[in-house]
Coordinates of C-alpha atoms and ligand atoms in Angstrom, one line a residue:
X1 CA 4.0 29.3 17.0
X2 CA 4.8 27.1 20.1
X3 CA 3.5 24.5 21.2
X4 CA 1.5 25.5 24.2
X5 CA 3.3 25.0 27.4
X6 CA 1.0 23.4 29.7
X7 CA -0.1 20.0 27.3
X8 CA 0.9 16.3 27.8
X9 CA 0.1 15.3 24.2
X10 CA 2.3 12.9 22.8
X11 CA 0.7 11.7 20.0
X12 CA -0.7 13.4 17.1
X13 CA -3.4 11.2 15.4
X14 CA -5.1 12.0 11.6
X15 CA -8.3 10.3 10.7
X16 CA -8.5 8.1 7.9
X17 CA -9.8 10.5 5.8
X18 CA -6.4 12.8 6.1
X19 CA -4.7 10.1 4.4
X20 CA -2.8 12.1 1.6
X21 CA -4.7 11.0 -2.2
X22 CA -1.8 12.5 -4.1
X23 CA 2.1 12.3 -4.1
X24 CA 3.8 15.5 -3.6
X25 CA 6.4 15.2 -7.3
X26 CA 9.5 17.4 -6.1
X27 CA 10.9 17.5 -9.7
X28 CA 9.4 20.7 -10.8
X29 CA 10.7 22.2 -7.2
X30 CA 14.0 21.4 -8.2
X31 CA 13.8 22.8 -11.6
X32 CA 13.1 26.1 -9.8
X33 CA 15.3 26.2 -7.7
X34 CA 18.4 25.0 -9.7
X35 CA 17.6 26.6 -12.7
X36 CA 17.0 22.9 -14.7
X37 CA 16.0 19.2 -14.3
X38 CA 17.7 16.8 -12.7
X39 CA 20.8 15.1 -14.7
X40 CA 19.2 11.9 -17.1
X41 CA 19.8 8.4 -16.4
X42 CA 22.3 7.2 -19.1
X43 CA 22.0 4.0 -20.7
X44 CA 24.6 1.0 -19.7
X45 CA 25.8 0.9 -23.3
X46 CA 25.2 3.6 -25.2
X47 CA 25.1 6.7 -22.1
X48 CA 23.2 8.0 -24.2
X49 CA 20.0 9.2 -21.9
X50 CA 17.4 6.6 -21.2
X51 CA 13.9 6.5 -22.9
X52 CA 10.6 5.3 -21.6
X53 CA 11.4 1.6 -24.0
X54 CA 14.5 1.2 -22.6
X55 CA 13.0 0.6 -19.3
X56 CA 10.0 -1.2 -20.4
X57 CA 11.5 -4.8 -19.8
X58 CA 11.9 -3.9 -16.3
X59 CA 9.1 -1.7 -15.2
X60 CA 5.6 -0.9 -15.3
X61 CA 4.7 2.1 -17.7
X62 CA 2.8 4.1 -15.4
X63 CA 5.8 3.4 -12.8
X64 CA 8.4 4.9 -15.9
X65 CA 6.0 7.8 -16.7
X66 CA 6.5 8.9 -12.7
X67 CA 10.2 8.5 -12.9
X68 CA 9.9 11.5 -15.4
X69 CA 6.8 12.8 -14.4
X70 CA 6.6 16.9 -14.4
X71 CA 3.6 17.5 -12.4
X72 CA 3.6 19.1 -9.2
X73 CA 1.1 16.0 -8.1
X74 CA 0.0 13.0 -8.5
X75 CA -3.0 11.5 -7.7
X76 CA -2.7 7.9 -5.7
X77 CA -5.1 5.3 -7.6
X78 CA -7.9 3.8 -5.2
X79 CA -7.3 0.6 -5.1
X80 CA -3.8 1.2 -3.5
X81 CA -5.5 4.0 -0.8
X82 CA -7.5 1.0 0.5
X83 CA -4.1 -0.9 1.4
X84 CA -2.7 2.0 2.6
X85 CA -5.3 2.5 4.9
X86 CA -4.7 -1.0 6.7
X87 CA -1.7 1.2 8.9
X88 CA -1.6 5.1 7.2
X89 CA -2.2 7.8 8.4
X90 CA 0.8 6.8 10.9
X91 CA 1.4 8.9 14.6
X92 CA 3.2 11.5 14.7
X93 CA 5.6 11.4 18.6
X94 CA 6.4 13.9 20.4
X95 CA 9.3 12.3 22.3
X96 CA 9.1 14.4 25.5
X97 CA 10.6 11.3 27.3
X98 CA 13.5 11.7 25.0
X99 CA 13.7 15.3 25.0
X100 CA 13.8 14.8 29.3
X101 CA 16.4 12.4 29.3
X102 CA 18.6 14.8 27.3
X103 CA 17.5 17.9 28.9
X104 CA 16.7 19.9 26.0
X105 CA 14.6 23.0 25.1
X106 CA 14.0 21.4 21.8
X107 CA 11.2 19.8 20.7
X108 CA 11.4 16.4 19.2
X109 CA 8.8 14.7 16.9
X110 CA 8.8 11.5 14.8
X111 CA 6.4 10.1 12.5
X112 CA 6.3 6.3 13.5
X113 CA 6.8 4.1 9.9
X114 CA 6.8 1.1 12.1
X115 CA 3.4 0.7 12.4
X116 CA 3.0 -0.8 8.9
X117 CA 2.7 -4.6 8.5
X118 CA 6.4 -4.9 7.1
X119 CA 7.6 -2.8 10.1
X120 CA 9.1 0.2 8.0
X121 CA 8.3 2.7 5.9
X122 CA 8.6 0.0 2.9
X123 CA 5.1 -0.8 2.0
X124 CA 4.7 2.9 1.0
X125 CA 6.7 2.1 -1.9
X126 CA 5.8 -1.2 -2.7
X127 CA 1.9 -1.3 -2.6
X128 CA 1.8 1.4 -5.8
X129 CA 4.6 -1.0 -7.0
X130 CA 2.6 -4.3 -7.4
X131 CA 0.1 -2.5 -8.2
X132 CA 0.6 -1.0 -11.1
X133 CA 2.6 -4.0 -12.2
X134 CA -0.6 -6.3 -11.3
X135 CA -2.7 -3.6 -13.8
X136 CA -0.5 -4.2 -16.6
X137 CA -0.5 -8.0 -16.8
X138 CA 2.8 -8.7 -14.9
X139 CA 2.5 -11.9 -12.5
X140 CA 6.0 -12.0 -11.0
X141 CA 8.4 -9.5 -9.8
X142 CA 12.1 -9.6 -8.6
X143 CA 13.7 -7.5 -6.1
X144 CA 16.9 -7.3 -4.1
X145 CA 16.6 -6.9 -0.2
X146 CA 19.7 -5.4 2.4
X147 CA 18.0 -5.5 5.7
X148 CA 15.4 -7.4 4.7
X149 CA 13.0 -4.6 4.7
X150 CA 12.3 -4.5 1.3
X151 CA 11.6 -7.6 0.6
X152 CA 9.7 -7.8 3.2
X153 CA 7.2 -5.0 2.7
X154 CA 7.3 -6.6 -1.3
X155 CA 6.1 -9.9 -0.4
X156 CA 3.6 -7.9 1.6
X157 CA 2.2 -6.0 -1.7
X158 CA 2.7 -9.0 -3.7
X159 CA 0.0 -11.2 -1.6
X160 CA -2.5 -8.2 -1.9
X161 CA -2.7 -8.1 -6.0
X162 CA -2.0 -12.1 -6.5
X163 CA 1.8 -11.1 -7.9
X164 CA 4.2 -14.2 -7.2
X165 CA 8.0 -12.2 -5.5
X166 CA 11.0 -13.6 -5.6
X167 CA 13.9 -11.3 -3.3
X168 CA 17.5 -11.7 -3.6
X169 CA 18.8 -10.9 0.2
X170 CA 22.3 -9.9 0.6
X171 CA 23.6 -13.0 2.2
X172 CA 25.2 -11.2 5.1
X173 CA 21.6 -10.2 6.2
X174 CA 20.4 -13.4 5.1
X175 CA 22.2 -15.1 7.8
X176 CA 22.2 -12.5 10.1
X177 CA 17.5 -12.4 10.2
X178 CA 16.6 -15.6 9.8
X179 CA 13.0 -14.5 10.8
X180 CA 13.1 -12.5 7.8
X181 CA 12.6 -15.1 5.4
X182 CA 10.0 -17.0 7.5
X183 CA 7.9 -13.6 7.5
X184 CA 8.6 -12.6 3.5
X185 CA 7.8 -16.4 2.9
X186 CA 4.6 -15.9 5.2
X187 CA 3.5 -13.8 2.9
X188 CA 4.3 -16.2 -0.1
X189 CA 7.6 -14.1 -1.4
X190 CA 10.7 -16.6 -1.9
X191 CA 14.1 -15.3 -0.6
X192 CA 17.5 -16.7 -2.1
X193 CA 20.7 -15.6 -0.7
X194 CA 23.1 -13.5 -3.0
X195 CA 25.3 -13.0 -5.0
X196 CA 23.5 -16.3 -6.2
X197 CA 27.2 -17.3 -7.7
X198 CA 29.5 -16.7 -4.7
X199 CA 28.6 -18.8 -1.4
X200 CA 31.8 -16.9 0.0
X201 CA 30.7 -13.3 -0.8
X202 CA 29.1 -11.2 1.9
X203 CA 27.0 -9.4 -0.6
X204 CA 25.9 -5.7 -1.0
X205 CA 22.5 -4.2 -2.7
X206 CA 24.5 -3.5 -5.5
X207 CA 25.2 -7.2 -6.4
X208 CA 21.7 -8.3 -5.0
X209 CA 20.4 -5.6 -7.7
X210 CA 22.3 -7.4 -10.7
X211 CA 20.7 -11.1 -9.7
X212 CA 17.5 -9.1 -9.4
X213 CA 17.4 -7.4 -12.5
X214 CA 19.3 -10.6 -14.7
X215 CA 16.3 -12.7 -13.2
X216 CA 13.2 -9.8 -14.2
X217 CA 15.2 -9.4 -18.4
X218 CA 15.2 -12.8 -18.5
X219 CA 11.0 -13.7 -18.8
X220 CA 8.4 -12.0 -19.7
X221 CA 5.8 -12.6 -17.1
X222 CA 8.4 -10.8 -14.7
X223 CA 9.5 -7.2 -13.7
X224 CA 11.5 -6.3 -11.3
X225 CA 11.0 -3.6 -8.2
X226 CA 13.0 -1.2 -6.5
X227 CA 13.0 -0.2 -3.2
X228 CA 14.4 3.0 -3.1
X229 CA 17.1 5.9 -4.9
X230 CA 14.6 6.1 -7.8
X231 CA 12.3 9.3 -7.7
X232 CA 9.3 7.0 -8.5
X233 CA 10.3 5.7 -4.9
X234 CA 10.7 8.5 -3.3
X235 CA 7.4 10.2 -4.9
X236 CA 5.7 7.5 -3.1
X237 CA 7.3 7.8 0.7
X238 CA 6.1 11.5 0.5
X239 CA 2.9 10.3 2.2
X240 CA 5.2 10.6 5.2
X241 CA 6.0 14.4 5.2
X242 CA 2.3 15.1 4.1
X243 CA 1.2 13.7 6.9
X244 CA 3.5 14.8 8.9
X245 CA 2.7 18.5 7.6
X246 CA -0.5 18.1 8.8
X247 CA 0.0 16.5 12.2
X248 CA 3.0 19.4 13.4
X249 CA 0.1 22.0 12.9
X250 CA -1.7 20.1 15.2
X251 CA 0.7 19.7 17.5
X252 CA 1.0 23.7 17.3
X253 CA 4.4 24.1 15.0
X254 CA 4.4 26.1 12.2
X255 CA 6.9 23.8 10.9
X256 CA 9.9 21.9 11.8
X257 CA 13.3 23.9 12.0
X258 CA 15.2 20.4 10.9
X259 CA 14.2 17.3 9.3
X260 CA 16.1 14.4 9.8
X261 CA 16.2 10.6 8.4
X262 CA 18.4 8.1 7.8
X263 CA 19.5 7.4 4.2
X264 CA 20.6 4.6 2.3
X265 CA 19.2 4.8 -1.3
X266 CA 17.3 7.9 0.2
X267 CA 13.4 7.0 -0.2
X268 CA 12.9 7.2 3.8
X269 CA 14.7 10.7 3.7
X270 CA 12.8 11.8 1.0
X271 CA 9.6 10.7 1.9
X272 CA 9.9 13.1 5.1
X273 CA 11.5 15.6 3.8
X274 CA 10.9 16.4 0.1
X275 CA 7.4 18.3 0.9
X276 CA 9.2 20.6 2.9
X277 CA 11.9 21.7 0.3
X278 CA 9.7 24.2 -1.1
X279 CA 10.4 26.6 3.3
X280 CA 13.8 27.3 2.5
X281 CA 13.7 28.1 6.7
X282 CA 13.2 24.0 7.2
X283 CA 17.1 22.8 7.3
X284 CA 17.1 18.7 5.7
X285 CA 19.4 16.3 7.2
X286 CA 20.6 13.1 6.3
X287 CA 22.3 10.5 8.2
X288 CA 24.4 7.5 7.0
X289 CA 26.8 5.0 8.4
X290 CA 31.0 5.8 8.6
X291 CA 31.5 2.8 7.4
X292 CA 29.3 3.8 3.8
X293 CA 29.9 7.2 3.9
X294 CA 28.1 7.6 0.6
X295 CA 27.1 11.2 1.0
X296 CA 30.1 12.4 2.9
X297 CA 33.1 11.4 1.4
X298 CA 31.5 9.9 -2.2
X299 CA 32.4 11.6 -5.6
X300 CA 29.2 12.8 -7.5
X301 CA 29.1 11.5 -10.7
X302 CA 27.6 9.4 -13.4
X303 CA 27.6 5.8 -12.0
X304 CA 25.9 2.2 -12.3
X305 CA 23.4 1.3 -9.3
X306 CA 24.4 -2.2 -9.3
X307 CA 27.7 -3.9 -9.1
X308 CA 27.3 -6.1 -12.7
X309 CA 26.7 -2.3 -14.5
X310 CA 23.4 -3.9 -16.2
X311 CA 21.5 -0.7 -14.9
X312 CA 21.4 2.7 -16.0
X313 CA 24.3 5.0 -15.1
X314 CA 22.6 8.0 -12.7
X315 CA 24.3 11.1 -11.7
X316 CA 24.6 11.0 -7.6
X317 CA 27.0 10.0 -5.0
X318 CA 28.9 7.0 -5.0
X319 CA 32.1 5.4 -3.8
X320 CA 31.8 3.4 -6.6
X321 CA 29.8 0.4 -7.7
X322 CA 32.0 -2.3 -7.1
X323 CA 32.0 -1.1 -3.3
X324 CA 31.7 -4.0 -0.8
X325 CA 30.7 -2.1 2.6
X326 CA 31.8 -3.8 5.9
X327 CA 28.8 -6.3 7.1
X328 CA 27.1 -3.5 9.6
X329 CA 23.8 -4.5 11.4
X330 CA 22.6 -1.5 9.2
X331 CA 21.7 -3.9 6.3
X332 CA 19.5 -1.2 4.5
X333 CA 22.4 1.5 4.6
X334 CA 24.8 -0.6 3.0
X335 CA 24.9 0.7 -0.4
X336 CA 27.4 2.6 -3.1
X337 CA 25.2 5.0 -4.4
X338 CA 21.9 7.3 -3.5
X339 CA 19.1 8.9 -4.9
X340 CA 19.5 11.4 -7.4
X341 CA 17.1 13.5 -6.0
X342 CA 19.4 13.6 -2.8
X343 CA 22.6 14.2 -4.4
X344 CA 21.5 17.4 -6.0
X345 CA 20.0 18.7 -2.7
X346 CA 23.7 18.1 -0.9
X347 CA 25.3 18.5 -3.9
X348 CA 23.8 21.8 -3.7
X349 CA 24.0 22.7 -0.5
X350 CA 20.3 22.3 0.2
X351 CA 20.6 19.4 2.5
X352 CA 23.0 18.5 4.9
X353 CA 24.8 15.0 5.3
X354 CA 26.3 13.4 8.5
X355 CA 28.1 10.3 9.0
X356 CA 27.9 8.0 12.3
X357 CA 30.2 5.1 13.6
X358 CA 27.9 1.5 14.6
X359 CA 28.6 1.7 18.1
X360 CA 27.5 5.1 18.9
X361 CA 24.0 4.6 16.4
X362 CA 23.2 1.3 19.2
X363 CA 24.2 3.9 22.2
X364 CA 21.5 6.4 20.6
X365 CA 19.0 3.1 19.6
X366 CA 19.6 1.4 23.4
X367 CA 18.6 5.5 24.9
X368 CA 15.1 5.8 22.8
X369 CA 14.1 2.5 23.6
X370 CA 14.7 2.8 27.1
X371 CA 12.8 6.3 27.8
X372 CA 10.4 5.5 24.5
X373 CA 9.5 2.2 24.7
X374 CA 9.9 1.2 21.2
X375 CA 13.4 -1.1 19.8
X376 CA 14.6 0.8 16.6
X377 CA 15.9 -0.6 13.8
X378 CA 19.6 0.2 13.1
X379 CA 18.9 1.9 9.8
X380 CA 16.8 4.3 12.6
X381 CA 19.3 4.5 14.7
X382 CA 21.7 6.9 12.1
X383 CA 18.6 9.4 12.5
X384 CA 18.2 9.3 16.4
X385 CA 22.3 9.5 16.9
X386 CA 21.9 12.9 14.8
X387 CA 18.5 13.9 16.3
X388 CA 20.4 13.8 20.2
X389 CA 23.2 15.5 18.4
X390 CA 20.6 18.3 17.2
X391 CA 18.9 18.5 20.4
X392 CA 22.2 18.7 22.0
X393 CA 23.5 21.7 20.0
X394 CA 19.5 23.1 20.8
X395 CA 20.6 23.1 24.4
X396 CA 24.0 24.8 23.8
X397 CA 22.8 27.8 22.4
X398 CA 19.4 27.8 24.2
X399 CA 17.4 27.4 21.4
X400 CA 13.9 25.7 21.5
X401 CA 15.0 23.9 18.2
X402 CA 12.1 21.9 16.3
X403 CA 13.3 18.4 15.4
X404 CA 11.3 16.2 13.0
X405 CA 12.6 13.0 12.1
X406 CA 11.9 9.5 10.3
X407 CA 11.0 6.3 12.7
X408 CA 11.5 4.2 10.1
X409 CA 11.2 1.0 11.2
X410 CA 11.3 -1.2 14.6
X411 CA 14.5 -3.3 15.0
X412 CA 12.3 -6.5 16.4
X413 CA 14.0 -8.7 13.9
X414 CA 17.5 -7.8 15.1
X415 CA 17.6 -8.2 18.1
X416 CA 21.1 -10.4 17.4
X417 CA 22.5 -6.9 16.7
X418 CA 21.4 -6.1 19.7
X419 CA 22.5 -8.9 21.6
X420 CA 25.7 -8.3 20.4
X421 CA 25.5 -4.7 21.4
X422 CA 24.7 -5.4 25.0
X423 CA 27.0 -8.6 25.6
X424 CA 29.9 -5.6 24.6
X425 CA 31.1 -7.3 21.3
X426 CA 30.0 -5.2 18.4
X427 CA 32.7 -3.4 17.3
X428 CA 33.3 -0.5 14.7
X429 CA 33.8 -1.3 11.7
X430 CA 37.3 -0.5 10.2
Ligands
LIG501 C1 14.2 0.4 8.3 C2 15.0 0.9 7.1 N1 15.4 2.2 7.1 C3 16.1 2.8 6.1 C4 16.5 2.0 5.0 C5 17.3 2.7 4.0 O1 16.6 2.8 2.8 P1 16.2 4.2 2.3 O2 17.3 5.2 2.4 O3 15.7 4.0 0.9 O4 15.0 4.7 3.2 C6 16.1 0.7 5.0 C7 16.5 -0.1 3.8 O5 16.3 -1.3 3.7 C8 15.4 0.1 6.0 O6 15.0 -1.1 6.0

């Protein structure tokens, strides 16, 4: 169905009461549609597959139970709806501003993750996160953080269930956001640069994982947290494409013809796009940087999330654990691996992967925020570079293409990329 002609709506609004109370479990999809579960986790040592007690120094049961859960849903426990509901339901945008600067039949939509206190999609994830942690006893968790996202939205989650949160930022961010820090300690988090043994070292999520995890094994008041490529993560970002579900139908879609996100360990990606696996009509898109072309040109295959190889080996694309991106603005796309859940899809040919260079992602960033108002962060910008390139192609062939994609979070805290951007000196990365 189209969207009627003759309306100026741009922004599709749920009530509180819309907010999604269960997360939409995509493992029993994909053991339909492939014929079998997804691939185990293998342990470090043994790879042998992992059981619940292997991961029990590190997570929260109820957070290990969803990691394997079989369910189609899962209910979302109270006392993290009423955090949620501080920002969620988020807007869904038509973007008719965007779609008139590029002259397009197509009609673009994004579901705005910026509006949550962290400024991404991130809280999703980490408010079930301290929570169930919180419920079992655990006072302090670890994390690593690229962009700074992360361990942002952490400290966030931390502060509302009395949970002390100490991040290990990937120093190249860590000097690149400043604010960052002064926002994650705002919220009581501490932030150390990493690797924690190498001054000289850039860093990467993969080593910020290992001082992460070698910090949560070593006490027992302590657990550590993920931010994403885990299906517990992305079970929890699936809020996003409920919503969003519900907000194209009032727009007047019967649903989106492409689905589009960035993706770096993949939880924004599958957040959006996981509840619309089931339409094989709704094509699924993810965008990554050329310069960690993960998805594009990795090798799928067992391999360790973290540089040190103290986590669990997982079956997915990687270019290999010991990878050490370049330093992109892009902090939160800056890493080896990717979700599981992901890899299958492109590994099977159920979801499509593109790679874009930095320059071109700012060109995209600079054109929403002039005709949208709104300053993306870079990790966004991957998604709006291929969204223009979708709505392009749209216009080609005459086609009044449906575009949903991801705005997952504002770039307010870096505008030094930006800076860079418009004074003509950020290059592309080798
Ligand atoms: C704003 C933003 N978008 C995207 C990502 C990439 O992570 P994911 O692929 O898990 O969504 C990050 C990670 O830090 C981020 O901060």
């Amino acid at each position: 169905m189209a969207a009627p002609a003759d309306t100026t709506d741009t922004r599709f609004s749920l009530p509180q009461s819309a907010l999604p109370t269960a997360w939409f479990n995509v493992a029993p999809h994909l053991s339909d549609l492939f014929g079998a579960p997804l691939d185990p986790p293998l342990h470090p040592a043994t790879r042998e597959p992992v059981g619940p007690d292997d991961l029990a120094p590190l997570f929260a049961q109820e957070l290990i139970g969803q990691e394997m859960a079989t369910d189609p849903w899962i209910d979302i426990p109270g006392e993290v709806l009423d955090v949620l509901r501080l920002w969620r339901p988020t807007p869904l945008v038509r973007a008719r501003r965007l779609e008139a600067a590029l002259g397009t039949p197509a009609r673009i939509y994004f579901k705005d993750e910026s509006v949550s206190p962290a400024g991404s999609h991130k809280p999703n994830s980490a408010v079930p996160q301290a929570f169930y942690n919180a419920k079992e006893g655990i006072t302090r968790l670890t994390t690593e953080t690229g962009a700074g996202q992360w361990g942002t939205a952490l400290s966030f989650a931390c502060a509302q269930y009395d949970v002390e949160c100490a991040v290990y930022m990937v120093r190249k961010s860590f000097e690149q956001k400043p604010y960052r820090k002064v926002i994650m300690e705002t919220w009581g988090g501490t932030v150390v640069p990493s690797p924690i043994d190498d001054p000289s070292h850039p860093g990467s999520l993969g080593a910020a994982i290992s001082d992460a995890v070698r910090d949560a094994v070593g006490r027992d008041d302590t657990h550590y947290a993920l931010g994403s490529v885990l299906n517990h993560v992305l079970l929890h970002q699936t809020v996003i494409g409920l919503e969003a579900q519900q907000q194209l139908e009032s727009a007047g879609e019967t649903r989106p013809d492409v689905v589009i996100a960035p993706c770096g360990g993949g939880s924004n990606l599958g957040g959006i796009a996981l509840p619309f696996l089931p339409d094989p009509s709704v094509r699924l898109l993810a965008a990554e940087p050329a310069s960690c072309p993960t998805l594009t040109q990795g090798r799928y295959e067992y391999d360790y999330g973290d540089t040190a190889g103290f986590t669990p080996l997982m079956n997915m694309y990687t270019l290999g654990h010991d990878f050490v991106p370049p330093g992109i603005h892009a902090g939160g796309l800056r890493y080896h691996g990717d979700s599981p859940i992901i890899s299958k899809l492109v590994h099977e040919g159920r979801m499509e992967a593109v790679a874009h260079r930095q320059r071109a992602v700012f060109e995209a960033n600079v054109l929403f925020a002039r005709v949208e108002g709104k300053v993306p962060a870079p990790e966004a910008g991957h998604g709006i570079a291929s969204v223009i390139q979708e709505a392009n192609d749209a216009t080609a062939k005459g086609e009044e293409r449906v575009i949903l994609f991801n705005y997952c979070g504002h770039g307010l805290l870096d505008l030094a990329a930006y800076q860079e951007y418009l004074a003509g000196d950020l290059v592309d990365e080798p």
